[in-house]
CSV table of N, CA, C and O in Angstrom, one decimal:
chain,number,residue,atom,x,y,z
A,1,UNK,N,1.0,-0.9,-0.1
A,1,UNK,CA,0.2,-0.3,0.1
A,1,UNK,C,0.8,1.5,0.0
A,1,UNK,O,2.2,1.7,0.4
A,2,UNK,N,0.1,2.3,-0.7
A,2,UNK,CA,0.8,3.6,-0.4
A,2,UNK,C,0.1,4.6,0.0
A,2,UNK,O,-0.6,4.9,0.2
A,3,UNK,N,1.2,5.4,1.5
A,3,UNK,CA,0.6,6.3,1.8
A,3,UNK,C,1.5,7.8,1.7
A,3,UNK,O,2.7,7.5,1.3
A,4,UNK,N,1.0,8.9,2.5
A,4,UNK,CA,1.2,10.1,2.3
A,4,UNK,C,2.3,10.1,3.4
A,4,UNK,O,2.2,9.5,4.8
A,5,UNK,N,3.8,10.9,3.2
A,5,UNK,CA,4.6,10.4,4.3
A,5,UNK,C,4.0,11.3,5.5
A,5,UNK,O,3.8,12.8,5.0
A,6,UNK,N,4.3,11.2,6.4
A,6,UNK,CA,4.1,12.0,7.5
A,6,UNK,C,5.9,12.4,7.9
A,6,UNK,O,6.4,11.7,8.4
A,7,UNK,N,6.0,14.3,8.3
A,7,UNK,CA,7.2,14.5,8.6
A,7,UNK,C,7.0,14.3,10.3
A,7,UNK,O,6.0,14.1,10.7
A,8,UNK,N,8.1,14.5,10.9
A,8,UNK,CA,8.4,14.4,12.6
A,8,UNK,C,7.3,15.1,12.9
A,8,UNK,O,6.9,14.8,13.8
A,9,UNK,N,7.3,16.3,12.6
A,9,UNK,CA,6.0,16.9,13.5
A,9,UNK,C,4.4,16.9,13.1
A,9,UNK,O,3.5,17.3,13.3
A,10,UNK,N,4.3,15.7,12.2
A,10,UNK,CA,2.7,15.1,11.6
A,10,UNK,C,2.9,16.2,10.3
A,10,UNK,O,1.9,15.3,10.4
A,11,UNK,N,3.2,16.5,9.9
A,11,UNK,CA,2.9,17.4,8.9
A,11,UNK,C,3.0,16.6,7.6
A,11,UNK,O,3.5,15.6,7.8
A,12,UNK,N,1.4,16.5,6.4
A,12,UNK,CA,2.5,15.8,5.6
A,12,UNK,C,3.5,16.1,4.5
A,12,UNK,O,3.7,17.8,4.5
A,13,UNK,N,4.5,15.4,4.0
A,13,UNK,CA,5.6,15.5,3.5
A,13,UNK,C,5.1,16.5,1.9
A,13,UNK,O,4.6,15.6,1.2
A,14,UNK,N,5.8,17.4,1.8
A,14,UNK,CA,5.4,17.9,0.5
A,14,UNK,C,6.7,18.7,-0.5
A,14,UNK,O,6.6,18.8,-1.7
A,15,UNK,N,7.7,17.9,0.1
A,15,UNK,CA,9.1,17.8,-1.0
A,15,UNK,C,9.7,16.8,-0.5
A,15,UNK,O,9.6,16.3,0.9
A,16,UNK,N,10.2,16.3,-1.5
A,16,UNK,CA,11.1,15.4,-0.9
A,16,UNK,C,10.3,13.7,-1.4
A,16,UNK,O,9.8,13.7,-2.1
A,17,UNK,N,11.1,12.9,-0.6
A,17,UNK,CA,10.1,11.7,-0.3
A,17,UNK,C,8.9,12.2,0.1
A,17,UNK,O,9.2,12.2,1.1
A,18,UNK,N,7.4,11.9,-0.7
A,18,UNK,CA,6.5,12.0,-0.6
A,18,UNK,C,5.7,11.1,-0.1
A,18,UNK,O,4.4,11.2,0.4
A,19,UNK,N,5.8,9.9,0.0
A,19,UNK,CA,5.2,8.6,-0.2
A,19,UNK,C,5.9,7.4,1.2
A,19,UNK,O,7.0,7.4,0.3
A,20,UNK,N,5.2,6.5,1.7
A,20,UNK,CA,5.5,5.7,2.2
A,20,UNK,C,4.9,4.6,1.3
A,20,UNK,O,3.9,4.6,1.4
A,21,UNK,N,5.9,3.2,1.9
A,21,UNK,CA,5.5,1.8,1.2
A,21,UNK,C,5.4,0.8,2.2
A,21,UNK,O,6.4,0.9,3.3
A,22,UNK,N,4.9,0.1,2.0
A,22,UNK,CA,4.9,-1.5,2.6
A,22,UNK,C,5.0,-0.9,3.9
A,22,UNK,O,3.9,-0.8,4.7
A,23,UNK,N,6.2,-1.5,4.7
A,23,UNK,CA,6.5,-1.9,6.2
A,23,UNK,C,6.2,-0.4,6.8
A,23,UNK,O,5.5,0.0,7.8
A,24,UNK,N,6.7,0.1,6.3
A,24,UNK,CA,6.9,1.6,6.5
A,24,UNK,C,5.3,2.5,6.6
A,24,UNK,O,5.2,3.1,7.4
A,25,UNK,N,5.0,1.9,5.8
A,25,UNK,CA,3.7,2.7,5.6
A,25,UNK,C,2.6,1.7,7.0
A,25,UNK,O,1.9,2.8,7.5
A,26,UNK,N,3.1,0.8,6.7
A,26,UNK,CA,2.3,0.2,8.1
A,26,UNK,C,2.2,0.8,9.1
A,26,UNK,O,1.6,1.1,10.3
A,27,UNK,N,3.5,0.5,9.6
A,27,UNK,CA,4.1,1.7,11.0
A,27,UNK,C,3.9,2.9,11.2
A,27,UNK,O,3.0,3.1,12.1
A,28,UNK,N,3.0,3.3,9.9
A,28,UNK,CA,3.1,5.0,10.4
A,28,UNK,C,1.7,5.1,9.9
A,28,UNK,O,1.0,5.9,11.0
A,29,UNK,N,0.7,4.1,9.6
A,29,UNK,CA,-0.3,4.4,9.8
A,29,UNK,C,-0.9,3.4,11.1
A,29,UNK,O,-2.1,4.0,11.5
A,30,UNK,N,-0.2,2.6,11.5
A,30,UNK,CA,-0.7,2.1,12.8
A,30,UNK,C,-0.9,3.5,14.1
A,30,UNK,O,-1.6,3.4,14.5
A,31,UNK,N,0.0,4.2,13.9
A,31,UNK,CA,0.3,5.1,14.9
A,31,UNK,C,-0.8,6.1,14.8
A,31,UNK,O,-1.3,6.7,15.5
A,32,UNK,N,-1.3,6.3,13.3
A,32,UNK,CA,-2.1,7.6,13.1
A,32,UNK,C,-3.6,6.9,13.6
A,32,UNK,O,-4.1,7.7,13.9
A,33,UNK,N,-4.0,5.6,13.8
A,33,UNK,CA,-4.5,4.9,14.0
A,33,UNK,C,-4.9,4.9,15.4
A,33,UNK,O,-6.1,5.4,15.9
A,34,UNK,N,-3.8,4.8,15.9
A,34,UNK,CA,-3.9,5.1,17.7
A,34,UNK,C,-4.3,6.4,18.3
A,34,UNK,O,-5.1,6.7,19.5
A,35,UNK,N,-3.6,7.4,17.0
A,35,UNK,CA,-3.8,8.9,17.7
A,35,UNK,C,-5.4,9.4,17.5
A,35,UNK,O,-5.7,10.4,17.5
A,36,UNK,N,-6.2,9.0,16.5
A,36,UNK,CA,-7.7,8.8,15.7
A,36,UNK,C,-8.6,9.0,17.7
A,36,UNK,O,-8.8,7.7,17.6
A,37,UNK,N,-9.2,9.8,17.6
A,37,UNK,CA,-9.8,9.3,18.9
A,37,UNK,C,-11.8,9.1,18.4
A,37,UNK,O,-12.2,9.6,17.1
A,38,UNK,N,-12.1,8.2,19.2
A,38,UNK,CA,-13.1,7.5,18.6
A,38,UNK,C,-14.6,8.7,18.5
A,38,UNK,O,-14.5,9.7,19.4
A,39,UNK,N,-15.0,8.6,17.2
A,39,UNK,CA,-15.7,9.1,17.0
A,39,UNK,C,-15.6,10.7,16.3
A,39,UNK,O,-16.2,11.7,16.2
A,40,UNK,N,-14.3,11.2,16.3
A,40,UNK,CA,-13.4,12.0,15.7
A,40,UNK,C,-14.0,12.2,14.4
A,40,UNK,O,-13.9,13.4,13.5
A,41,UNK,N,-13.7,11.1,13.7
A,41,UNK,CA,-13.5,10.9,11.7
A,41,UNK,C,-15.1,11.2,11.6
A,41,UNK,O,-16.0,10.5,12.2
A,42,UNK,N,-15.2,12.3,10.9
A,42,UNK,CA,-16.8,12.7,10.8
A,42,UNK,C,-17.2,11.6,9.6
A,42,UNK,O,-18.6,11.4,9.5
A,43,UNK,N,-16.6,10.8,8.5
A,43,UNK,CA,-17.5,10.4,7.5
A,43,UNK,C,-17.6,9.1,8.3
A,43,UNK,O,-18.5,8.0,8.0
A,44,UNK,N,-17.3,8.7,9.3
A,44,UNK,CA,-17.7,7.1,10.3
A,44,UNK,C,-16.9,7.4,11.8
A,44,UNK,O,-16.2,7.1,12.5
A,45,UNK,N,-18.2,7.6,12.4
A,45,UNK,CA,-17.7,8.2,13.8
A,45,UNK,C,-17.7,7.0,14.9
A,45,UNK,O,-17.5,7.0,16.0
A,46,UNK,N,-18.1,5.7,14.5
A,46,UNK,CA,-17.5,5.0,14.9
A,46,UNK,C,-16.0,4.0,15.1
A,46,UNK,O,-15.9,3.0,15.3
A,47,UNK,N,-15.4,4.6,14.6
A,47,UNK,CA,-13.8,4.4,14.4
A,47,UNK,C,-13.2,5.4,15.4
A,47,UNK,O,-13.3,6.3,15.4
A,48,UNK,N,-11.6,5.0,15.9
A,48,UNK,CA,-11.1,5.2,16.5
A,48,UNK,C,-10.7,4.8,17.6
A,48,UNK,O,-11.3,3.8,17.8
A,49,UNK,N,-9.9,5.4,18.5
A,49,UNK,CA,-9.7,4.8,19.8
A,49,UNK,C,-10.3,5.4,21.1
A,49,UNK,O,-10.1,6.6,20.7
A,50,UNK,N,-11.0,4.5,21.8
A,50,UNK,CA,-11.6,4.7,22.5
A,50,UNK,C,-11.2,5.5,24.1
A,50,UNK,O,-10.8,5.0,25.0
A,51,UNK,N,-10.2,6.5,23.6
A,51,UNK,CA,-9.6,7.6,24.6
A,51,UNK,C,-9.5,7.4,25.9
A,51,UNK,O,-9.1,7.2,27.0
A,52,UNK,N,-11.3,8.4,25.7
A,52,UNK,CA,-11.6,9.1,26.9
A,52,UNK,C,-12.9,7.6,27.7
A,52,UNK,O,-12.9,7.7,28.6
A,53,UNK,N,-13.2,6.8,26.9
A,53,UNK,CA,-14.3,5.8,27.7
A,53,UNK,C,-13.4,4.4,28.6
A,53,UNK,O,-14.4,4.1,28.9
A,54,UNK,N,-12.3,4.4,27.8
A,54,UNK,CA,-11.4,3.2,28.0
A,54,UNK,C,-10.1,3.3,28.5
A,54,UNK,O,-9.5,2.7,29.9
A,55,UNK,N,-9.5,4.4,28.4
A,55,UNK,CA,-7.8,4.2,28.3
A,55,UNK,C,-7.4,5.0,29.5
A,55,UNK,O,-7.0,4.8,30.0
A,56,UNK,N,-8.1,6.3,29.3
A,56,UNK,CA,-7.8,7.4,30.2
A,56,UNK,C,-8.7,7.5,31.3
A,56,UNK,O,-8.4,8.7,31.9
A,57,UNK,N,-9.7,6.5,31.4
A,57,UNK,CA,-10.8,6.5,32.3
A,57,UNK,C,-10.1,5.9,33.7
A,57,UNK,O,-9.4,5.1,34.0
A,58,UNK,N,-10.0,7.3,34.6
A,58,UNK,CA,-9.3,6.7,36.1
A,58,UNK,C,-10.2,5.3,36.6
A,58,UNK,O,-11.3,5.2,36.8
A,59,UNK,N,-9.2,4.4,36.8
A,59,UNK,CA,-10.0,3.2,37.7
A,59,UNK,C,-9.9,2.1,36.5
A,59,UNK,O,-10.7,0.6,36.6
A,60,UNK,N,-9.9,2.5,35.4
A,60,UNK,CA,-10.0,1.5,34.0
A,60,UNK,C,-8.9,0.6,34.2
A,60,UNK,O,-7.7,1.2,34.5
A,61,UNK,N,-9.3,-0.6,34.5
A,61,UNK,CA,-8.0,-1.8,34.3
A,61,UNK,C,-7.2,-2.4,33.0
A,61,UNK,O,-7.7,-1.4,32.2
A,62,UNK,N,-5.9,-1.5,33.5
A,62,UNK,CA,-4.7,-2.1,32.3
A,62,UNK,C,-5.0,-3.2,31.0
A,62,UNK,O,-5.1,-2.8,30.0
A,63,UNK,N,-5.8,-4.4,31.6
A,63,UNK,CA,-6.2,-5.2,30.7
A,63,UNK,C,-7.0,-4.5,29.6
A,63,UNK,O,-7.3,-5.1,28.1
A,64,UNK,N,-8.1,-3.7,30.4
A,64,UNK,CA,-9.0,-2.8,29.0
A,64,UNK,C,-8.7,-2.4,28.6
A,64,UNK,O,-8.7,-2.4,27.3
A,65,UNK,N,-7.8,-1.2,29.1
A,65,UNK,CA,-6.8,-0.3,28.1
A,65,UNK,C,-5.7,-1.3,26.9
A,65,UNK,O,-5.9,-0.7,25.8
A,66,UNK,N,-5.4,-1.9,27.1
A,66,UNK,CA,-4.4,-2.8,26.6
A,66,UNK,C,-5.4,-3.3,25.3
A,66,UNK,O,-4.9,-3.7,24.3
A,67,UNK,N,-6.5,-4.0,25.8
A,67,UNK,CA,-7.7,-4.5,25.1
A,67,UNK,C,-8.2,-3.4,23.5
A,67,UNK,O,-8.1,-4.1,22.4
A,68,UNK,N,-8.3,-2.5,24.5
A,68,UNK,CA,-8.5,-1.4,23.1
A,68,UNK,C,-7.6,-1.2,22.2
A,68,UNK,O,-7.0,-1.6,20.9
A,69,UNK,N,-6.4,-0.5,22.7
A,69,UNK,CA,-4.6,-0.7,21.9
A,69,UNK,C,-4.6,-1.9,21.1
A,69,UNK,O,-4.5,-1.3,19.5
A,70,UNK,N,-4.7,-3.0,21.7
A,70,UNK,CA,-4.3,-4.1,20.8
A,70,UNK,C,-5.7,-4.4,19.1
A,70,UNK,O,-5.0,-4.8,18.4
A,71,UNK,N,-6.6,-4.3,19.6
A,71,UNK,CA,-7.5,-4.0,18.6
A,71,UNK,C,-7.4,-3.4,17.4
A,71,UNK,O,-7.6,-3.6,16.4
A,72,UNK,N,-7.2,-2.0,18.0
A,72,UNK,CA,-6.9,-1.0,16.9
A,72,UNK,C,-5.8,-1.4,16.5
A,72,UNK,O,-6.2,-1.2,15.0
A,73,UNK,N,-4.7,-2.0,16.7
A,73,UNK,CA,-3.7,-2.1,16.3
A,73,UNK,C,-4.3,-3.6,15.1
A,73,UNK,O,-3.6,-4.0,14.0
A,74,UNK,N,-4.7,-4.6,15.4
A,74,UNK,CA,-4.7,-5.9,14.9
A,74,UNK,C,-6.3,-6.1,14.1
A,74,UNK,O,-6.0,-6.5,12.8
A,75,UNK,N,-7.2,-5.0,14.1
A,75,UNK,CA,-7.8,-4.5,12.8
A,75,UNK,C,-7.3,-3.7,11.6
A,75,UNK,O,-8.0,-3.0,10.8
A,76,UNK,N,-6.1,-3.5,11.6
A,76,UNK,CA,-5.7,-2.7,10.7
A,76,UNK,C,-5.5,-4.0,9.5
A,76,UNK,O,-4.8,-5.2,9.8
A,77,UNK,N,-6.1,-3.4,8.5
A,77,UNK,CA,-5.6,-4.9,7.4
A,77,UNK,C,-4.5,-5.5,6.9
A,77,UNK,O,-4.4,-6.5,6.4
A,78,UNK,N,-3.3,-4.8,6.7
A,78,UNK,CA,-2.0,-5.2,6.9
A,78,UNK,C,-1.2,-6.4,7.9
A,78,UNK,O,-0.6,-6.9,7.7
A,79,UNK,N,-1.9,-5.9,9.3
A,79,UNK,CA,-1.3,-6.6,10.1
A,79,UNK,C,-2.2,-8.3,10.3
A,79,UNK,O,-3.1,-8.5,10.1
A,80,UNK,N,-0.9,-9.2,10.6
A,80,UNK,CA,-1.0,-10.4,10.8
A,80,UNK,C,-1.0,-11.1,12.4
A,80,UNK,O,-1.9,-11.8,12.2
A,81,UNK,N,-0.4,-10.4,13.0
A,81,UNK,CA,-0.3,-10.7,14.6
A,81,UNK,C,0.7,-9.6,15.4
A,81,UNK,O,0.9,-8.4,14.6
A,82,UNK,N,0.8,-9.6,16.3
A,82,UNK,CA,1.2,-9.1,17.4
A,82,UNK,C,2.0,-10.0,18.1
A,82,UNK,O,2.4,-10.9,19.0
A,83,UNK,N,3.7,-10.0,17.9
A,83,UNK,CA,4.3,-10.7,18.8
A,83,UNK,C,5.2,-10.0,20.0
A,83,UNK,O,5.0,-10.8,20.3
A,84,UNK,N,5.4,-8.8,20.1
A,84,UNK,CA,5.3,-8.6,21.4
A,84,UNK,C,4.8,-7.5,21.4
A,84,UNK,O,4.4,-6.5,20.5
A,85,UNK,N,4.2,-7.1,22.8
A,85,UNK,CA,3.5,-5.9,22.9
A,85,UNK,C,3.6,-5.7,24.3
A,85,UNK,O,4.1,-6.3,25.7
A,86,UNK,N,4.0,-4.2,24.9
A,86,UNK,CA,4.0,-3.5,26.4
A,86,UNK,C,3.5,-2.4,26.2
A,86,UNK,O,3.9,-1.6,25.1
A,87,UNK,N,3.0,-1.6,27.2
A,87,UNK,CA,3.0,-0.6,27.2
A,87,UNK,C,2.6,-0.3,28.9
A,87,UNK,O,2.7,-0.7,30.2
A,88,UNK,N,2.8,0.9,29.3
A,88,UNK,CA,2.5,2.0,30.3
A,88,UNK,C,1.3,3.0,30.2
A,88,UNK,O,1.2,4.1,29.4
A,89,UNK,N,0.7,3.2,31.2
A,89,UNK,CA,-0.3,4.4,31.0
A,89,UNK,C,-0.2,5.4,32.5
A,89,UNK,O,-0.3,4.8,33.7
A,90,UNK,N,0.1,6.3,32.2
A,90,UNK,CA,0.0,7.8,33.5
A,90,UNK,C,-0.9,8.3,33.7
A,90,UNK,O,-0.9,9.6,32.7
A,91,UNK,N,-2.1,8.0,34.2
A,91,UNK,CA,-3.5,8.2,33.8
A,91,UNK,C,-3.3,10.0,34.2
A,91,UNK,O,-3.9,10.9,33.6
A,92,UNK,N,-2.7,10.1,35.6
A,92,UNK,CA,-2.2,11.9,36.2
A,92,UNK,C,-1.8,12.2,34.9
A,92,UNK,O,-2.4,13.8,35.0
A,93,UNK,N,-0.8,11.8,34.7
A,93,UNK,CA,-0.1,12.7,33.7
A,93,UNK,C,-0.4,12.8,31.9
A,93,UNK,O,0.0,13.4,31.3
A,94,UNK,N,-1.5,11.7,32.4
A,94,UNK,CA,-2.3,11.6,30.6
A,94,UNK,C,-1.3,11.2,30.0
A,94,UNK,O,-1.1,11.5,28.4
A,95,UNK,N,-0.6,10.2,30.2
A,95,UNK,CA,0.9,9.6,29.5
A,95,UNK,C,0.3,8.4,28.9
A,95,UNK,O,0.2,7.8,29.6
A,96,UNK,N,1.2,8.0,27.6
A,96,UNK,CA,0.8,6.6,27.2
A,96,UNK,C,1.7,6.3,26.5
A,96,UNK,O,2.3,7.0,25.7
A,97,UNK,N,2.3,5.0,26.9
A,97,UNK,CA,3.1,4.5,26.1
A,97,UNK,C,3.3,3.1,25.5
A,97,UNK,O,2.8,2.5,26.5
A,98,UNK,N,3.5,3.0,24.1
A,98,UNK,CA,3.2,1.9,23.4
A,98,UNK,C,4.1,1.4,23.0
A,98,UNK,O,5.1,2.1,22.1
A,99,UNK,N,4.3,-0.2,22.7
A,99,UNK,CA,5.2,-0.9,21.7
A,99,UNK,C,5.2,-1.7,21.6
A,99,UNK,O,5.1,-2.8,22.3
A,100,UNK,N,5.3,-2.0,20.5
A,100,UNK,CA,5.1,-3.4,20.1
A,100,UNK,C,5.7,-4.1,18.4
A,100,UNK,O,6.5,-3.2,18.0
A,101,UNK,N,5.5,-5.5,18.7
A,101,UNK,CA,6.9,-5.5,16.9
A,101,UNK,C,5.6,-6.6,16.5
A,101,UNK,O,4.8,-7.4,16.9
A,102,UNK,N,4.9,-5.7,15.1
A,102,UNK,CA,3.8,-5.8,14.7
A,102,UNK,C,4.2,-7.0,13.3
A,102,UNK,O,5.3,-6.9,12.4
A,103,UNK,N,3.5,-8.2,13.3
A,103,UNK,CA,3.8,-9.2,11.7
A,103,UNK,C,2.4,-8.1,11.0
A,103,UNK,O,1.9,-8.8,11.0
A,104,UNK,N,3.3,-7.8,9.9
A,104,UNK,CA,2.4,-7.2,8.8
A,104,UNK,C,2.9,-8.4,7.8
A,104,UNK,O,3.6,-9.6,7.2
A,105,UNK,N,1.8,-8.0,6.4
A,105,UNK,CA,1.7,-8.2,5.2
A,105,UNK,C,3.2,-8.2,4.1
A,105,UNK,O,3.8,-9.2,3.4
A,106,UNK,N,3.9,-7.3,4.9
A,106,UNK,CA,5.9,-7.1,4.2
A,106,UNK,C,6.6,-7.5,5.4
A,106,UNK,O,7.5,-7.4,5.0
A,107,UNK,N,6.1,-7.8,6.5
A,107,UNK,CA,7.3,-8.7,7.1
A,107,UNK,C,7.0,-7.8,8.6
A,107,UNK,O,5.8,-7.3,8.9
A,108,UNK,N,8.4,-8.0,9.6
A,108,UNK,CA,8.5,-7.7,11.3
A,108,UNK,C,8.1,-6.2,11.2
A,108,UNK,O,9.4,-5.4,10.7
A,109,UNK,N,7.3,-5.7,11.5
A,109,UNK,CA,8.2,-3.8,11.8
A,109,UNK,C,7.5,-3.8,13.4
A,109,UNK,O,6.8,-4.4,14.1
A,110,UNK,N,8.4,-2.9,13.8
A,110,UNK,CA,8.2,-2.2,15.3
A,110,UNK,C,7.5,-0.9,15.6
A,110,UNK,O,7.6,-0.1,14.3
A,111,UNK,N,6.8,-1.0,16.0
A,111,UNK,CA,5.6,0.5,16.0
A,111,UNK,C,6.0,0.6,18.2
A,111,UNK,O,6.0,0.2,19.4
A,112,UNK,N,6.1,1.8,18.0
A,112,UNK,CA,6.3,2.6,19.2
A,112,UNK,C,5.7,4.0,19.3
A,112,UNK,O,5.1,4.7,18.1
A,113,UNK,N,4.9,4.1,20.3
A,113,UNK,CA,3.5,5.5,20.8
A,113,UNK,C,3.8,5.8,21.8
A,113,UNK,O,3.2,5.3,22.9
A,114,UNK,N,4.1,7.2,21.6
A,114,UNK,CA,4.5,8.2,23.0
A,114,UNK,C,3.3,9.3,22.8
A,114,UNK,O,3.9,9.8,21.6
A,115,UNK,N,2.4,9.6,23.6
A,115,UNK,CA,1.4,10.2,23.7
A,115,UNK,C,1.4,11.1,25.0
A,115,UNK,O,0.9,10.1,25.9
A,116,UNK,N,0.9,12.3,25.1
A,116,UNK,CA,0.6,12.7,26.3
A,116,UNK,C,-0.6,13.2,25.0
A,116,UNK,O,-0.9,14.4,24.5
A,117,UNK,N,-1.9,13.0,26.5
A,117,UNK,CA,-3.1,13.0,25.4
A,117,UNK,C,-4.3,14.2,26.4
A,117,UNK,O,-4.0,14.4,27.8
């Protein structure tokens, strides 16, 4: 698959290498899938990661948080499975860190997602 390359600041690349392919595409798309809030996408309000309802909710167990994130990763078309997964949640600081080794149609790729929500 081919998608527009995102620069380090999240903007779409408009100069130089403007597209990413295969494994790099998977890693970038998985990151953007995790960043999309549930209900944010106007074309499909049932799409997105349920950050407020499941992940950042005080008292929400870690297995519920992990299940939401793992589901978002696994439901991407090019993903065949998750080989390794680790996460940490700091609800007070609203900080989430996810590291995963994902098996894709193109091979194995590492995904790191660190975000303050």
